[in-house]
Coordinates of C-alpha atoms in Angstrom, one line a residue:
M269 CA 18.9 8.9 13.7
S270 CA 17.7 11.2 16.6
I271 CA 14.7 12.7 18.3
D272 CA 14.1 16.2 17.2
S273 CA 12.5 19.1 19.1
G274 CA 10.4 20.0 16.1
N275 CA 12.4 23.2 15.2
T276 CA 15.1 21.7 13.0
P277 CA 14.7 21.9 9.2
V278 CA 14.1 18.5 7.8
R279 CA 15.8 17.1 4.7
P280 CA 13.2 15.4 2.5
I281 CA 13.7 11.6 2.0
G282 CA 14.4 10.8 -1.6
R283 CA 13.7 7.5 -3.4
I284 CA 15.5 4.6 -1.7
R285 CA 16.2 1.6 -3.8
S286 CA 16.1 -0.8 -0.8
I287 CA 12.6 0.4 0.1
D288 CA 11.5 -0.3 -3.4
A289 CA 13.1 -3.8 -3.1
L290 CA 11.1 -4.4 0.0
R291 CA 7.9 -3.6 -1.9
G292 CA 8.9 -6.3 -4.4
L293 CA 9.5 -8.8 -1.7
A294 CA 6.1 -7.9 -0.2
A295 CA 4.3 -8.4 -3.5
T296 CA 6.1 -11.7 -4.0
M297 CA 5.0 -12.9 -0.6
V298 CA 1.4 -12.2 -1.3
M299 CA 1.6 -13.8 -4.8
L300 CA 3.1 -17.0 -3.5
H301 CA 0.5 -17.1 -0.7
H302 CA -2.3 -16.9 -3.2
Y303 CA -0.8 -19.5 -5.5
L304 CA 0.6 -22.0 -2.9
F305 CA -2.1 -21.7 -0.2
S306 CA -5.1 -19.5 -0.9
Y307 CA -5.9 -21.1 -4.3
E308 CA -7.2 -24.3 -2.7
G309 CA -9.9 -22.6 -0.7
R310 CA -11.0 -20.3 -3.6
I311 CA -10.7 -22.3 -6.8
G312 CA -9.8 -25.9 -6.4
P313 CA -7.3 -28.3 -4.8
H314 CA -3.6 -28.5 -5.8
V315 CA -2.0 -31.9 -5.9
D316 CA 0.6 -30.6 -3.5
R317 CA -0.5 -27.9 -1.1
V318 CA 2.1 -25.8 0.7
P319 CA 0.8 -24.8 4.1
S320 CA 4.0 -23.0 5.0
F321 CA 2.8 -20.1 2.8
A322 CA -0.3 -19.6 4.9
A323 CA 1.2 -16.5 6.5
G324 CA 2.3 -15.0 3.1
H325 CA -0.6 -12.7 3.2
F326 CA 1.2 -10.7 5.9
G327 CA 3.1 -9.2 3.0
V328 CA 0.2 -6.7 3.0
E329 CA 1.3 -5.6 6.5
L330 CA 4.7 -4.8 5.1
F331 CA 3.1 -3.0 2.1
F332 CA 1.1 -0.7 4.5
I333 CA 4.2 0.1 6.6
L334 CA 6.1 0.9 3.4
S335 CA 3.2 3.1 2.2
G336 CA 3.3 5.1 5.4
F337 CA 7.1 5.5 5.1
V338 CA 7.0 6.6 1.5
I339 CA 4.1 9.2 1.9
A340 CA 5.8 10.7 4.9
G341 CA 9.0 11.0 3.0
T342 CA 7.4 12.7 0.0
L343 CA 5.5 15.4 1.9
G344 CA 8.6 17.6 2.2
R345 CA 9.2 17.3 -1.6
T346 CA 5.6 18.2 -2.5
P347 CA 5.1 21.9 -3.2
S348 CA 1.3 22.0 -2.9
L349 CA -1.8 20.0 -2.2
G350 CA -2.6 20.0 -5.9
D351 CA 0.7 18.5 -6.7
Y352 CA 0.2 15.9 -4.1
A353 CA -3.2 14.9 -5.3
V354 CA -2.0 14.6 -8.9
R355 CA 1.0 12.6 -8.0
R356 CA -1.2 10.1 -6.0
V357 CA -3.6 9.8 -8.9
A358 CA -0.8 9.3 -11.4
R359 CA 0.8 6.7 -9.1
L360 CA -2.4 4.7 -8.6
Y361 CA -4.7 4.9 -11.6
P362 CA -2.8 4.0 -14.9
A363 CA -1.7 0.6 -13.7
F364 CA -4.9 0.0 -11.7
L365 CA -7.2 0.6 -14.7
V366 CA -5.2 -1.8 -17.0
C367 CA -4.9 -4.5 -14.3
S368 CA -8.7 -4.2 -13.6
G369 CA -9.3 -4.5 -17.4
V370 CA -7.2 -7.7 -17.4
T371 CA -9.2 -9.2 -14.6
L372 CA -12.6 -8.2 -16.1
G373 CA -11.4 -9.7 -19.4
I374 CA -10.7 -13.0 -17.7
F375 CA -14.2 -13.0 -16.1
A376 CA -15.7 -12.3 -19.6
L377 CA -13.9 -15.4 -20.9
G378 CA -15.3 -17.6 -18.2
G379 CA -12.3 -17.5 -15.9
P380 CA -12.5 -17.9 -12.1
N381 CA -14.6 -15.3 -10.4
P382 CA -14.5 -16.3 -6.7
V383 CA -16.6 -13.5 -5.4
G384 CA -19.1 -13.2 -8.2
I385 CA -18.2 -9.7 -9.5
T386 CA -21.2 -8.1 -11.3
P387 CA -21.1 -5.2 -13.8
G388 CA -22.3 -2.8 -11.0
A389 CA -19.7 -4.0 -8.6
A390 CA -17.0 -3.6 -11.3
L391 CA -18.0 0.0 -11.8
A392 CA -18.0 0.6 -8.1
G393 CA -14.6 -1.1 -7.8
L394 CA -13.1 1.5 -10.2
T395 CA -13.4 4.1 -7.5
M396 CA -10.9 2.1 -5.3
L397 CA -13.4 2.5 -2.5
S398 CA -14.8 -1.1 -2.4
S399 CA -14.1 -1.7 1.3
L400 CA -15.8 1.6 2.2
I401 CA -18.9 1.1 0.1
R402 CA -19.0 -2.6 1.0
V403 CA -18.9 -4.2 -2.5
P404 CA -16.3 -6.8 -3.5
P405 CA -13.3 -5.4 -5.3
I406 CA -12.8 -6.2 -9.0
D407 CA -9.8 -8.4 -8.1
P408 CA -9.7 -9.8 -4.5
S409 CA -6.2 -8.3 -4.0
H410 CA -7.6 -4.8 -4.6
W411 CA -9.3 -4.6 -1.2
T412 CA -6.2 -2.8 0.2
L413 CA -6.6 0.1 -2.1
T414 CA -9.4 1.6 0.0
Y415 CA -7.0 1.9 2.9
E416 CA -4.3 3.3 0.8
V417 CA -6.6 6.0 -0.5
A418 CA -7.9 6.8 3.0
F419 CA -4.3 7.2 4.3
Y420 CA -3.4 9.4 1.3
A421 CA -6.4 11.6 2.1
L422 CA -5.4 11.8 5.7
A423 CA -1.8 12.7 4.9
A424 CA -3.0 15.4 2.5
L425 CA -4.2 17.4 5.6
A426 CA -0.5 18.0 6.4
L427 CA -0.3 20.2 3.2
I428 CA -3.4 22.3 3.8
H429 CA -2.5 26.0 4.6
R430 CA 1.2 25.1 4.4
G431 CA 3.4 28.1 5.2
P432 CA 7.1 28.6 4.3
A433 CA 8.2 27.7 7.8
T434 CA 5.8 24.8 8.3
D435 CA 7.2 21.2 8.3
P436 CA 4.4 19.0 6.8
G437 CA 6.1 16.0 8.5
L438 CA 5.6 17.6 11.9
R439 CA 1.9 18.2 11.0
L440 CA 1.7 14.5 9.9
E441 CA 3.0 13.5 13.4
R442 CA 0.1 15.4 15.0
I443 CA -2.4 14.0 12.5
C444 CA -1.2 10.4 13.2
A445 CA -1.4 10.9 16.9
G446 CA -5.0 12.1 16.6
W447 CA -5.8 9.3 14.2
L448 CA -4.4 6.7 16.6
A449 CA -6.5 8.1 19.4
A450 CA -9.7 8.1 17.3
A451 CA -9.0 4.6 16.0
F452 CA -8.4 3.3 19.5
V453 CA -11.6 4.9 20.9
G454 CA -13.5 3.7 17.9
T455 CA -12.4 0.1 18.5
L456 CA -13.6 0.4 22.1
V457 CA -17.0 1.8 21.4
L458 CA -18.0 0.9 17.9
P459 CA -19.1 -2.6 16.6
V460 CA -16.7 -4.4 14.3
R461 CA -19.3 -4.0 11.4
T462 CA -19.1 -0.2 11.7
L463 CA -15.3 -0.2 11.8
Q464 CA -15.2 -2.1 8.6
V465 CA -17.1 0.8 7.0
V466 CA -15.2 3.6 8.7
V467 CA -11.9 2.5 7.2
L468 CA -9.9 5.2 8.9
L469 CA -10.9 3.8 12.3
N470 CA -9.8 0.2 11.4
L471 CA -7.2 -0.1 14.1
P472 CA -4.8 -2.7 12.6
F473 CA -4.3 -0.8 9.4
A474 CA -4.1 2.6 11.1
L475 CA -1.2 1.2 13.2
L476 CA 0.7 0.0 10.2
F477 CA 0.5 3.3 8.3
V478 CA 1.5 5.2 11.4
I479 CA 4.5 3.0 12.0
G480 CA 5.7 3.6 8.5
A481 CA 5.2 7.4 8.7
M482 CA 7.1 7.6 12.0
L483 CA 9.9 5.5 10.7
A484 CA 10.4 7.9 7.9
R485 CA 10.6 10.8 10.4
L486 CA 13.1 8.8 12.4
A487 CA 15.2 7.9 9.4
A488 CA 15.3 11.6 8.5
G489 CA 16.4 12.6 12.0
A490 CA 13.2 14.5 12.4
L491 CA 11.0 12.5 14.8
T492 CA 9.8 14.6 17.7
P493 CA 8.7 13.3 21.1
L494 CA 5.1 13.4 19.9
G495 CA 6.0 11.1 17.0
L496 CA 8.0 8.8 19.3
G497 CA 5.0 8.6 21.6
A498 CA 2.8 7.7 18.7
L499 CA 5.2 5.0 17.6
A500 CA 5.3 3.6 21.2
A501 CA 1.5 3.8 21.4
V502 CA 1.2 1.7 18.3
F503 CA 2.8 -1.3 20.0
G504 CA 1.0 -0.6 23.2
F505 CA -2.3 -0.6 21.5
T506 CA -1.4 -3.8 19.7
A507 CA -0.1 -5.7 22.8
L508 CA -2.5 -4.4 25.4
G509 CA -5.5 -3.0 23.6
P510 CA -8.9 -4.5 22.8
A511 CA -9.2 -7.8 21.0
V512 CA -8.7 -7.2 17.3
D513 CA -8.5 -9.7 14.4
Y514 CA -4.8 -9.8 13.4
G515 CA -5.2 -12.1 10.4
G516 CA -5.9 -15.2 12.4
V517 CA -2.8 -15.2 14.5
G518 CA -2.2 -14.4 18.2
T519 CA -1.4 -10.9 19.4
G520 CA 2.1 -11.8 20.5
F521 CA 3.0 -13.3 17.1
Y522 CA 1.5 -10.2 15.3
V523 CA 3.5 -7.8 17.5
L524 CA 6.8 -9.7 16.8
L525 CA 5.9 -9.8 13.1
V526 CA 5.3 -6.1 12.9
L527 CA 8.4 -5.3 14.9
G528 CA 10.4 -7.3 12.5
F529 CA 8.9 -5.6 9.5
A530 CA 9.5 -2.2 11.2
G531 CA 13.1 -3.0 12.0
T532 CA 13.7 -4.2 8.4
V533 CA 12.2 -1.0 6.9
L534 CA 14.3 1.2 9.2
A535 CA 17.5 -0.8 8.5
A536 CA 16.8 -0.6 4.7
A537 CA 16.1 3.1 4.9
T538 CA 19.4 3.8 6.7
G539 CA 21.6 1.7 4.4
R540 CA 22.1 -1.3 6.7
L541 CA 20.8 -3.8 4.2
P542 CA 22.9 -3.2 1.1
W543 CA 22.0 -6.6 -0.4
L544 CA 18.5 -5.2 -1.0
G545 CA 20.1 -3.1 -3.8
C546 CA 20.8 -6.1 -6.0
A547 CA 19.3 -5.9 -9.5
P548 CA 16.7 -8.7 -9.2
L549 CA 15.1 -7.2 -6.0
V550 CA 15.2 -3.7 -7.4
F551 CA 13.5 -5.1 -10.5
L552 CA 10.8 -6.7 -8.4
G553 CA 10.4 -3.4 -6.6
A554 CA 9.9 -1.6 -9.8
I555 CA 7.0 -3.9 -10.9
S556 CA 5.6 -4.5 -7.4
Y557 CA 2.4 -2.4 -7.8
P558 CA 1.2 -3.9 -11.1
L559 CA 2.4 -7.3 -9.9
Y560 CA 0.3 -7.0 -6.8
L561 CA -2.8 -5.8 -8.7
V562 CA -2.7 -8.3 -11.6
H563 CA -1.4 -11.6 -10.2
Q564 CA -4.4 -13.1 -8.4
I565 CA -7.2 -13.8 -10.9
L566 CA -4.7 -14.1 -13.7
G567 CA -2.7 -16.7 -11.8
Y568 CA -5.8 -18.6 -10.7
A569 CA -7.0 -18.8 -14.3
I570 CA -3.6 -20.1 -15.5
I571 CA -3.2 -22.6 -12.7
R572 CA -6.7 -24.0 -13.2
A573 CA -6.4 -24.3 -17.0
L574 CA -3.0 -25.9 -16.9
E575 CA -3.9 -28.4 -14.1
A576 CA -7.0 -29.3 -16.0
G577 CA -4.7 -30.0 -19.0
G578 CA -2.6 -32.4 -17.0
W579 CA 0.2 -30.2 -15.8
S580 CA 1.6 -30.8 -12.4
S581 CA 0.8 -28.2 -9.7
G582 CA 4.4 -27.1 -9.5
S583 CA 4.6 -26.5 -13.2
A584 CA 1.3 -24.7 -13.3
I585 CA 2.2 -22.4 -10.4
L586 CA 5.6 -21.6 -12.0
A587 CA 3.8 -20.7 -15.3
A588 CA 1.5 -18.4 -13.3
V589 CA 4.4 -16.7 -11.6
L590 CA 6.2 -16.1 -14.9
A591 CA 3.1 -14.9 -16.6
S592 CA 2.3 -12.5 -13.8
V593 CA 5.8 -11.1 -13.6
G594 CA 5.9 -10.8 -17.4
L595 CA 2.6 -9.0 -17.6
A596 CA 3.4 -6.7 -14.6
T597 CA 6.7 -5.8 -16.4
V598 CA 4.8 -4.8 -19.5
I599 CA 2.3 -2.8 -17.5
R600 CA 5.0 -1.1 -15.5
Y601 CA 7.0 0.2 -18.5
A602 CA 4.3 0.5 -21.2
V603 CA 1.5 1.9 -19.1
E604 CA 2.4 2.9 -15.6
T605 CA 5.5 5.0 -16.3
P606 CA 4.2 6.8 -19.4
G607 CA 0.8 7.2 -17.8
Q608 CA 2.3 8.9 -14.8
R609 CA 4.3 11.3 -17.0
A610 CA 1.3 12.1 -19.1
I611 CA -0.9 12.9 -16.1
R612 CA 1.8 15.1 -14.5
R613 CA 2.5 16.9 -17.8
A614 CA -1.2 17.6 -18.3
F615 CA -1.4 19.0 -14.7
D616 CA 1.7 21.2 -15.3
R617 CA 0.2 22.5 -18.6
T618 CA -3.1 23.3 -16.9
R619 CA -1.4 25.0 -14.0
S620 CA 0.9 27.1 -16.3
S621 CA -2.1 28.2 -18.4
V622 CA -4.0 29.6 -15.4
P623 CA -3.2 33.3 -15.1
D624 CA -1.9 34.6 -11.8
T625 CA -4.8 36.7 -10.5
A626 CA -3.1 37.5 -7.2
E627 CA -3.6 41.2 -6.4
P628 CA -0.3 43.1 -6.1
A629 CA 0.7 44.1 -2.7
R630 CA -0.3 47.6 -1.7
S631 CA 2.3 50.0 -0.5

């Protein structure tokens, strides 16, 4: 790892199994938080509540850092803006549509609907922009997708007018530096209600995506002084900036938590955590996206039904975990993977069928 001047060719970062494993751990953290802690406030009391999982929702922070890392690492391997857009759609939508259908099916059968999703809200939720248009997402866990899509759109700017000698990662550093500045100023001058709508200026999430993106540059040996400054500014903003809601915890705790996550991601990316390559964690990483999307309402419905039938809380929660992991596995291999391939093949066919209308060079 080193700081680059910005003129060195950058090797693209390939898929890293340990990064996938961290995604699996993040999804598991969020799932256990919902089943062991959040369920009581949303659906009904457990016999045995587990307060130690109150902080499990910070798995979302790890998810955002990982998303920034992965997107920054893929830019150098993406030949065009069109390829990038298709890959993002293929990555997000097949599993999302099926998981949303599962949740809506549970609602139709009288299952728990903690935020009262209406047909109109469900249609709006299919855009993945619920947090932007201020309607509840189909499944409560889906609120993060708006921020994912916003970051994907911002990162796409690095591929516009891309030339043969242009490093999109370097462009992303500049974009992230400008984004941080805008988010910080927005936090100072705009009311919180406005920031909730202008998702790109929501400072806590901007910080996390930028951390991930700059860590990818650092792991590739390509981080420039500008990127290093952006990374330092992240923690400066967090520690010394305006008061921001960091998930109900103090600023000091949040800074340490994010530092820990950042260090873990960097260590995983540089091969310093080989245990993350073990088969169970790699498997959890493979199913992490559908597991995150499908677990909450499905699990709540299972827990409520089984506890009403006399099951102990522990047994009901274990059944919910197994059902969520099982369904996520089916979605991953029966829907997500073939869906991604089908979308990419359709794009490739469309692109190959378009005649090259470029005018030949004049001599």
